[in-house]
XYZ file of C-alpha atoms in Angstrom:
502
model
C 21.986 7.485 16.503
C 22.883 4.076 14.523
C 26.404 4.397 14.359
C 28.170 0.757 13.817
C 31.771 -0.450 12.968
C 32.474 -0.987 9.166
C 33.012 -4.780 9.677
C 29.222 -5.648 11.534
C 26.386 -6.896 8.943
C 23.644 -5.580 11.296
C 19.952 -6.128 10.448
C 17.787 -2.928 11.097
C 14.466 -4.648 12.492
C 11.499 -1.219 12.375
C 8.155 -0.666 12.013
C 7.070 2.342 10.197
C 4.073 4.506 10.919
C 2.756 8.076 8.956
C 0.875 10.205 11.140
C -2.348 11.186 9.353
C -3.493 15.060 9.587
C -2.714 18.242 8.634
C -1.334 19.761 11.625
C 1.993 17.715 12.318
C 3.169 20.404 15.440
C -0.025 19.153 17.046
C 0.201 15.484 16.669
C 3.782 16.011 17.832
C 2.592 17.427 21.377
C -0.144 14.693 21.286
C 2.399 11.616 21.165
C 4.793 13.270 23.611
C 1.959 13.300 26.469
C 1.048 10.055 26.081
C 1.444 7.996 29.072
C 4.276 5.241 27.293
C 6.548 8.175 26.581
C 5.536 11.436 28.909
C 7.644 10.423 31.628
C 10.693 9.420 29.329
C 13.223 12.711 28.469
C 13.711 12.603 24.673
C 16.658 14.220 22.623
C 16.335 16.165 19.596
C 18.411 16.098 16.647
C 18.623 17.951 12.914
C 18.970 15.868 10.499
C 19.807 16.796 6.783
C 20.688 13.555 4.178
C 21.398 13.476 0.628
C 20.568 10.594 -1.174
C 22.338 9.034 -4.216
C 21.876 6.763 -7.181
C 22.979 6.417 -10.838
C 21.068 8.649 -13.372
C 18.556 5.344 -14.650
C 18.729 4.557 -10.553
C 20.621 1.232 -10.775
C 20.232 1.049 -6.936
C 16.999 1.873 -6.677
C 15.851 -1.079 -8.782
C 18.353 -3.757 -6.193
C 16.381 -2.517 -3.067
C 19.742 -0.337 -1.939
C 19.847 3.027 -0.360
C 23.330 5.513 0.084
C 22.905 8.396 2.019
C 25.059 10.943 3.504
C 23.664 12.580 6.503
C 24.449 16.110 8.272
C 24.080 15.666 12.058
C 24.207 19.696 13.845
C 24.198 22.430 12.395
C 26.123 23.921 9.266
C 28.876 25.623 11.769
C 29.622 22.541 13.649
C 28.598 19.212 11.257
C 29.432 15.738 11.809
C 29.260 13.603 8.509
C 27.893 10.285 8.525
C 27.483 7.892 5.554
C 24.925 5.135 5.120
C 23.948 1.824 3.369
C 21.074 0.179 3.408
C 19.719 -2.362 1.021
C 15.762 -4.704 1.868
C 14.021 -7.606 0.234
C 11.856 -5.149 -1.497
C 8.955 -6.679 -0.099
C 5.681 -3.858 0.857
C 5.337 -4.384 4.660
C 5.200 -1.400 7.353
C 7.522 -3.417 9.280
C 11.058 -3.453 7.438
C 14.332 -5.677 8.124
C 17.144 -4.521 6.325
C 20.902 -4.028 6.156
C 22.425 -1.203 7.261
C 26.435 -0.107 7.646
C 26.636 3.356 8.679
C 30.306 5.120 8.913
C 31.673 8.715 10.319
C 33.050 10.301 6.867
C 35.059 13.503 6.569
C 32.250 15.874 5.003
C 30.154 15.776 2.778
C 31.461 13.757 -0.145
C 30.640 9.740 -0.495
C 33.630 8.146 0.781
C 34.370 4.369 -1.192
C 36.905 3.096 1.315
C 34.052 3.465 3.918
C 31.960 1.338 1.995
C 34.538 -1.851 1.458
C 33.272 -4.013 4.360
C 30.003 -3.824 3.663
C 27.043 -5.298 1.135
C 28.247 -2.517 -1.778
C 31.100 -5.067 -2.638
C 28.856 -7.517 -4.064
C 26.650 -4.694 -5.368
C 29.536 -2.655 -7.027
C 32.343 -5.380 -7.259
C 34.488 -3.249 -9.643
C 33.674 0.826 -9.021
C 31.843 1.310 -11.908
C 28.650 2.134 -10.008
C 29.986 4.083 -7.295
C 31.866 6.159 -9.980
C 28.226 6.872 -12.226
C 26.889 8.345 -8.516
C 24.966 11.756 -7.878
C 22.705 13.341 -5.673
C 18.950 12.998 -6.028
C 17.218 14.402 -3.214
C 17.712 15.647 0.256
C 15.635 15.221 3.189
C 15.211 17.215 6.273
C 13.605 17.159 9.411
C 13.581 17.498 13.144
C 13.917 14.379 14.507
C 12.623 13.445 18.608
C 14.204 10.442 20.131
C 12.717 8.405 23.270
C 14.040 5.208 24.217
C 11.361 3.198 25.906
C 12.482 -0.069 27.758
C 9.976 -2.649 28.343
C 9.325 -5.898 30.688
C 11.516 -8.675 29.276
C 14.190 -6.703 28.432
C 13.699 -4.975 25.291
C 14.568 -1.794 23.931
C 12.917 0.338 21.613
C 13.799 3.375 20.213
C 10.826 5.547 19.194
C 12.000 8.131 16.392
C 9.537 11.315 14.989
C 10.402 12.761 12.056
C 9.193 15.843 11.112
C 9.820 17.786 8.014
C 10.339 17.174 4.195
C 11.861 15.434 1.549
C 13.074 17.799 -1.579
C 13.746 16.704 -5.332
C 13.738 19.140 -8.199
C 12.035 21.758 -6.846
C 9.349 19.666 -5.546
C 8.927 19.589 -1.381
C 6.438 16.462 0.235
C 6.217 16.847 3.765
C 7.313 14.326 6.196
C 5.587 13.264 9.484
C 6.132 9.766 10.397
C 7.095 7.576 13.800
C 9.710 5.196 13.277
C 10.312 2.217 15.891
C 13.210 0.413 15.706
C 14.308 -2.604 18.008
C 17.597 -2.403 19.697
C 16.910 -5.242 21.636
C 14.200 -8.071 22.134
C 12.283 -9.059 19.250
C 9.522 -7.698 16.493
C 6.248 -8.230 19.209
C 7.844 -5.341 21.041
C 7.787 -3.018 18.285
C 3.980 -4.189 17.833
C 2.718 -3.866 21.448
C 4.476 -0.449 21.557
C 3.043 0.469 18.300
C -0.540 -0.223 19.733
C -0.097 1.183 22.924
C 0.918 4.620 21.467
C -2.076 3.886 19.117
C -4.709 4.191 21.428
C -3.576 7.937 21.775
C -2.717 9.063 18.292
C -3.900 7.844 14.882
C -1.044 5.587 13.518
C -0.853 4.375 10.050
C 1.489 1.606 9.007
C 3.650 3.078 6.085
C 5.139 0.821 3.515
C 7.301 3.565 1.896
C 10.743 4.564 3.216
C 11.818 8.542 2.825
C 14.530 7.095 0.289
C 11.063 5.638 -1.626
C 9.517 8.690 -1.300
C 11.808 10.992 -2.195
C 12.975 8.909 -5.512
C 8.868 8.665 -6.446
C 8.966 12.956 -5.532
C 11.769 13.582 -7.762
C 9.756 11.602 -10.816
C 6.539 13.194 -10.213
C 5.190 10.162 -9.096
C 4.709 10.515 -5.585
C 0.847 10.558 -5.330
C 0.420 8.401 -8.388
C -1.528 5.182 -7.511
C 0.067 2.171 -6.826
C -0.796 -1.079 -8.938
C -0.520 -4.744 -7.775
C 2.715 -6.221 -8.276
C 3.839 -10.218 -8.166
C 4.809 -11.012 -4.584
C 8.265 -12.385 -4.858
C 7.856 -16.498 -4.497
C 11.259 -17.709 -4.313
C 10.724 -21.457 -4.113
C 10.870 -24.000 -2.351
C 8.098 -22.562 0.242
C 5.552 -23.859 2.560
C 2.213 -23.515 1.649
C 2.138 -20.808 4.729
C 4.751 -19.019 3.466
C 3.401 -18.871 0.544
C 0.340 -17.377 1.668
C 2.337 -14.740 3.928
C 4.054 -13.310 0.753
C 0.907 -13.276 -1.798
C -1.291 -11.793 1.038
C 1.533 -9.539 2.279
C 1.727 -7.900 -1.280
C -2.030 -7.594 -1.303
C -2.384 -5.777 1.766
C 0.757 -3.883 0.880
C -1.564 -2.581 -2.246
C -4.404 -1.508 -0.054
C -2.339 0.349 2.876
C 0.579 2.042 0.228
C -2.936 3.718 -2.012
C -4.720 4.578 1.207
C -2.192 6.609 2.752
C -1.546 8.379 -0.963
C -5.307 9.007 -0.702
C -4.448 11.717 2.329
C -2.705 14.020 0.087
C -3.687 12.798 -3.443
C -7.049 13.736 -5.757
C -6.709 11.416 -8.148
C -9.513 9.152 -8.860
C -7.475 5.784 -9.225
C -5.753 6.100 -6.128
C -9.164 4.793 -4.721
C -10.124 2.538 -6.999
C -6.396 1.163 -6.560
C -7.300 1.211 -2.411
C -10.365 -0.547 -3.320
C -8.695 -3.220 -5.593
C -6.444 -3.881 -3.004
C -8.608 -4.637 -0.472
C -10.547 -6.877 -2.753
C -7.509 -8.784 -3.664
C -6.376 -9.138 -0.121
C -10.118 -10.640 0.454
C -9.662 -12.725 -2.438
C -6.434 -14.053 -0.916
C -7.847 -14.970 2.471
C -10.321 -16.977 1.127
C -7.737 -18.445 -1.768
C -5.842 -19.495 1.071
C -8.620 -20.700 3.455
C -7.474 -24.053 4.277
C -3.804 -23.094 4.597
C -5.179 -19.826 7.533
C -6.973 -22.516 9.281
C -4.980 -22.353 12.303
C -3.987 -18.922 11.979
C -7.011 -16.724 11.062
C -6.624 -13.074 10.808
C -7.955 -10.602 13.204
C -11.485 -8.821 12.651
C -11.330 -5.587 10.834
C -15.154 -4.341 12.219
C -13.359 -0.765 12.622
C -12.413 -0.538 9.028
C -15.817 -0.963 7.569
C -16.595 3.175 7.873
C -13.831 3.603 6.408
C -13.895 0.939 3.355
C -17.618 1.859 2.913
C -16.771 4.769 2.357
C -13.948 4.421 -0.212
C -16.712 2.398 -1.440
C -19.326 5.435 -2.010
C -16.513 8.128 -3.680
C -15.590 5.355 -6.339
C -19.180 5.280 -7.649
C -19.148 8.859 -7.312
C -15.841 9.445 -9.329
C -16.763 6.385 -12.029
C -20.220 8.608 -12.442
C -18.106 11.885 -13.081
C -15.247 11.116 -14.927
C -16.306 7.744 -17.265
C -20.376 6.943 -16.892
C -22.056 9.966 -17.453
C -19.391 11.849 -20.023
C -19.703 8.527 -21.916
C -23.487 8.639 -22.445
C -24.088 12.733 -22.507
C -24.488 13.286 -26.343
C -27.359 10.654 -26.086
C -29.230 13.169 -23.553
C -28.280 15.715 -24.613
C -28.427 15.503 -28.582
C -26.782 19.127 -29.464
C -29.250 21.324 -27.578
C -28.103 23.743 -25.482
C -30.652 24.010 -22.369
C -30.295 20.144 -21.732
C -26.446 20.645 -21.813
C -27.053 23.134 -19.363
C -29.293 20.077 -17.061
C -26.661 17.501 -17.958
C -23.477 20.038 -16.303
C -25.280 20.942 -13.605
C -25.711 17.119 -12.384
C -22.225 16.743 -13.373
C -21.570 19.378 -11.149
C -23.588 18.344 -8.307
C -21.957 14.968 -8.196
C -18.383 16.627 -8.667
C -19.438 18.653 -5.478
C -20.319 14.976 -3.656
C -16.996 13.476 -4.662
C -15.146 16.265 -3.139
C -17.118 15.959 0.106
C -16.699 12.690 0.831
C -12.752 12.436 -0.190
C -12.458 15.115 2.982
C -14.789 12.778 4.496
C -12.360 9.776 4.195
C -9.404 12.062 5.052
C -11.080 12.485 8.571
C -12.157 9.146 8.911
C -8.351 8.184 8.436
C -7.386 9.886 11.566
C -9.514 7.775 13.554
C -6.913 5.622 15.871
C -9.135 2.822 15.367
C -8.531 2.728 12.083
C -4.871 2.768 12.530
C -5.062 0.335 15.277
C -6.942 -2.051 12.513
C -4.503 -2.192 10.227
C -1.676 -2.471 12.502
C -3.097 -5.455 14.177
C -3.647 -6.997 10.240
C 0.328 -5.927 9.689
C 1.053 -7.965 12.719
C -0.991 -11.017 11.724
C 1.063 -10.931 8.494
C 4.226 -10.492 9.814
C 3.630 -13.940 12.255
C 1.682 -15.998 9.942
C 4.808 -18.008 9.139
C 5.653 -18.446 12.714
C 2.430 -20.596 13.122
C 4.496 -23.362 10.585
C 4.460 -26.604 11.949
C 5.798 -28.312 8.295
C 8.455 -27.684 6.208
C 9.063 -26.736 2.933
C 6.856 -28.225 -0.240
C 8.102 -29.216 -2.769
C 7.771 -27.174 -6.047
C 5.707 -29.853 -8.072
C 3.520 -30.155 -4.815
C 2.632 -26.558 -5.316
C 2.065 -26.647 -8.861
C -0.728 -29.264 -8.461
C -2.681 -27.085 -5.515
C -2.362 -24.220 -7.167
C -4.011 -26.115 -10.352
C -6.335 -27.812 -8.386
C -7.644 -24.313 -6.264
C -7.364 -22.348 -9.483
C -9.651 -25.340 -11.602
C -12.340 -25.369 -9.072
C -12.279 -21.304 -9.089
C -13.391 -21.800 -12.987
C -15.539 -24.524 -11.937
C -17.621 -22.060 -9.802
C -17.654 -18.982 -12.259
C -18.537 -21.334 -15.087
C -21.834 -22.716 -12.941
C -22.837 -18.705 -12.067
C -22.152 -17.837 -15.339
C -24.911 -20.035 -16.340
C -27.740 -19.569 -13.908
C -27.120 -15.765 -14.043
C -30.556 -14.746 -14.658
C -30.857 -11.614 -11.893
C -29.374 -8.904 -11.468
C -27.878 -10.087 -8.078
C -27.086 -13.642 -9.674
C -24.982 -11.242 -12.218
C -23.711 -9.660 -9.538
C -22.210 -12.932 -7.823
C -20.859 -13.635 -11.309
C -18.782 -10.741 -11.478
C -17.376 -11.345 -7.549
C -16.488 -14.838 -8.711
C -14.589 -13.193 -12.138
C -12.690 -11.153 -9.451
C -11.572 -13.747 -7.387
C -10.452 -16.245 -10.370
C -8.514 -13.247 -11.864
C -7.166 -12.234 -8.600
C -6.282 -15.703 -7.296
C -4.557 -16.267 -10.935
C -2.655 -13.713 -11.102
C -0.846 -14.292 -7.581
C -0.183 -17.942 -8.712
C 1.200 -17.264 -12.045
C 4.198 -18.895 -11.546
C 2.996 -22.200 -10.227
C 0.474 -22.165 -13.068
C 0.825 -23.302 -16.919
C 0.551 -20.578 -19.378
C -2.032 -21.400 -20.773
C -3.991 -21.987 -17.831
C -3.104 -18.741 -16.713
C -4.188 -16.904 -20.149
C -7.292 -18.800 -20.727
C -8.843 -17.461 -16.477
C -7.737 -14.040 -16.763
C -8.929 -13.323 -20.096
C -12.041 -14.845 -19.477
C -12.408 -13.296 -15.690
C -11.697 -9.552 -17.568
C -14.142 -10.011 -20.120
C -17.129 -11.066 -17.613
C -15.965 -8.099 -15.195
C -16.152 -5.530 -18.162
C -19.559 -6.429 -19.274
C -21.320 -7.220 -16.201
C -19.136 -3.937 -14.622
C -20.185 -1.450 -17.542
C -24.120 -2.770 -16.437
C -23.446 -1.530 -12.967
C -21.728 1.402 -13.011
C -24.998 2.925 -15.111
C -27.196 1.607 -12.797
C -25.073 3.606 -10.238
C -24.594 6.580 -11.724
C -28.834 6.209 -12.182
C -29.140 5.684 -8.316
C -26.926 8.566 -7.600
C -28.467 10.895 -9.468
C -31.861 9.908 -8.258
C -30.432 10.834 -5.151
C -29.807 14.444 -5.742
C -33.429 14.797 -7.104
C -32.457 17.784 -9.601
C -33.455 16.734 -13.101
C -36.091 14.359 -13.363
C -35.794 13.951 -17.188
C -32.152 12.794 -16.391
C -33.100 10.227 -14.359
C -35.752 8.902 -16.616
C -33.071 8.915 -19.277
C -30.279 7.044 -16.968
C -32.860 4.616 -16.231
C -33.808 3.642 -19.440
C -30.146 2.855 -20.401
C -30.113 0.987 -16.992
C -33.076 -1.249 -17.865
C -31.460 -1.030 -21.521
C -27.791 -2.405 -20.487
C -29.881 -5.330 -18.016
C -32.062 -6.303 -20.956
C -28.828 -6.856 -22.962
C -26.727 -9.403 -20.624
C -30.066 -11.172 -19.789
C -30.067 -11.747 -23.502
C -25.985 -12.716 -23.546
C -24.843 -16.309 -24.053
């Protein structure tokens, strides 16, 4: 249990981890046998928190969390209150704040609170006074504490249970590893010894995350790219950690929603974040030369796949509604043909979003990713310089961004193929990618003038390929020959039309 004297300004160094599946009792039993914890007695605790914020969650938005939590049982509680505030930066491994005090019961307790971070967060009451709860969570929690050569300490925490809000219930099954003494590489080389066992997952999202996204319906919603916070002045390899960081933190955040979530954009969003993080490797190529990351060979089932339902979803929900009244033209026995392939393709979809569930709960997978979480959380370590200095910046970020344009501009011109197209829409991706996580080291008008023209090559030459996809795929299903010869008309159609472009 973290209990710590009012005074301390401890840091809370832990690396989070979801376990993916549907049976959490059995992954429990699974993670207990393995050999880095079977001979290790564990405790068990029941743990019920409340969590509070203002009604337009002022503390949300500052990176702060305030929880009360119920350790025991109703008859026999002890009260225990918490703060917690983070940089607010997406990584699976988290160091924050954190001032935890016994309280009386359950009622937030101010005094507790007055040698601690609140004092420059609430300096006159006003917040503290606007407080209420938002959601609980609850869950059984097992505790092993696992002591390693060198001397540090680890204490391995599953949760399992659920966060509540509104109503609403998400269920909660995650392995928390926090250092208690040592540093970080401990929490890794645990993390991928118990990884070889049981599929691991690094999480981004805290249960105070989740449960403020349950309580606003938003929990499964997908997650968009967001600027990654450059606070100058930074190295150059800093500077890469932090874009790259908030691009992987994109991909990992919308594949774990993908577990529990239907929603198309959730994979296009995994997708997008992959492609970014790609982007940002090779935006950043000089700067990872001595530093590169580790392969990702296991992942490519898995992103392959994410890679096949996105064609099928685009083909569902946007390609083949969009062009159906030109099959179809009002009579009833083609409208017939024309649902039954939508059907068909629905069916597909479905199949191969369980498909990618399973493929999730490979511990290779998991073991993938955590070694990429790992590389990111170093990268800064391998540093030999110092700081640049903000004008410095500016002009590489001109320079890498100029020759970007330079290279779309030169496809753009010999794009006579469809594969020469193709390459002209990867390089509108990566200018538009690399631009927007350089904003703020870029002019304005710099900055307008690549995105807008990146967007407008990836709409047309994108439009071209999703019909040639939604062609291929229904090709595949061999069920209405007439509907393929129509799809491939507008195919050779939409080709004819961006040969013919300027």
């Amino acid at each position: 249990m973290k209990s710590r004297p009012h005074h301390s300004a401890p840091q809370e160094v832990e690396l989070k981890l979801s376990l993916p599946g549907p049976h959490a009792a059995e992954l429990a039993k699974r993670l207990a046998q393995l050999p880095a914890l079977a001979r290790r007695k564990p405790s068990r605790l029941s743990l019920s928190n409340i969590y509070f914020d203002t009604p337009d969650q002022a503390l949300r938005q500052q990176g702060v969390a305030l929880r009360l939590r119920r350790v025991g049982s109703e008859a026999d509680p002890r009260w225990l209150q918490t703060l917690k505030t983070s940089s607010g930066e997406r990584s699976a491994l988290s160091q924050r704040g954190e001032w935890e005090s016994p309280v009386a019961g359950p009622a937030l307790d101010r005094a507790a609170l007055a040698h601690t971070a609140w004092t420059g967060i609430d300096p006159d009451g006003r917040l503290f006074a606007a407080l209420a709860p938002c959601f609980v969570t609850r869950f059984e929690r097992t505790l092993w504490l696992v002591r390693r050569r060198g001397g540090s300490v680890v204490e391995v925490a599953l949760d399992i249970g659920q966060v509540e809000a509104n109503g609403k219930q998400a269920p909660i099954c995650e392995l928390e590893l926090e250092l208690k003494a040592g540093d970080s590489t401990a929490l890794f080389a645990l993390a991928h010894q118990l990884g070889r066992g049981v599929a691991l997952l690094p999480a981004n999202r805290s249960k105070a995350e989740r449960g403020f996204l349950l309580a606003q319906d938003a929990l499964d919603l997908p997650q968009r790219a967001q600027r990654a916070p450059l606070v100058l002045p930074l190295s150059r390899l800093e500077l890469a950690q932090r874009v790259l960081r908030e691009m992987f933190g994109h991909f990992s955040q919308n594949l774990e929603a993908l577990g529990t979530s239907d929603d198309p954009e959730v994979v296009h969003q995994a997708r997008v974040g992959w492609r970014r993080f790609r982007s940002g490797l090779r935006l950043f190529g000089k700067t990872l030369a001595l530093s590169q990351p580790p392969a990702w060979l296991d992942l490519q089932p898995l992103l392959a796949g994410l890679g096949a339902l996105r064609d099928l979803d685009v083909a569902v929900t946007e390609t083949l509604p969009s062009l159906a009244d030109g099959y179809t033209l009002g009579d009833v026995g083609r409208a017939q043909a024309w649902q039954a392939v939508l059907a068909a393709l629905t069916q597909a979809a479905a199949a191969q979003r369980q498909q990618l569930r399973q493929s999730q709960q490979a511990p290779a997978v998991g073991l993938c990713l955590l070694a990429l979480t790992e590389w990111l959380e170093n990268l800064s370590a391998a540093d030999n310089g110092g700081p640049v200095q903000r004008g410095a910046l500016r002009r590489w970020a001109r320079r890498r961004t100029g020759r970007l344009q330079q290279r779309l501009a030169q496809a753009h011109k010999q794009a006579d193929t469809p594969q020469q197209q193709h390459r002209v829409r990867i390089l509108a991706k990566r200018l538009r990618y690399g631009v927007e996580a350089l904003r703020a080291l870029l002019p304005r008008h710099q900055a307008d003038t690549c995105i807008e023209q990146a967007s407008q090559l990836q709409g047309r030459l994108g439009q071209s390929r999703d019909v040639a996809q939604a062609s291929a795929l229904v090709v595949a299903l061999a069920l209405d020959r007439h509907i393929e010869a129509y799809l491939q008309g507008v195919a050779v159609g939409f080709k004819a039309g961006l040969g013919s472009a300027p």
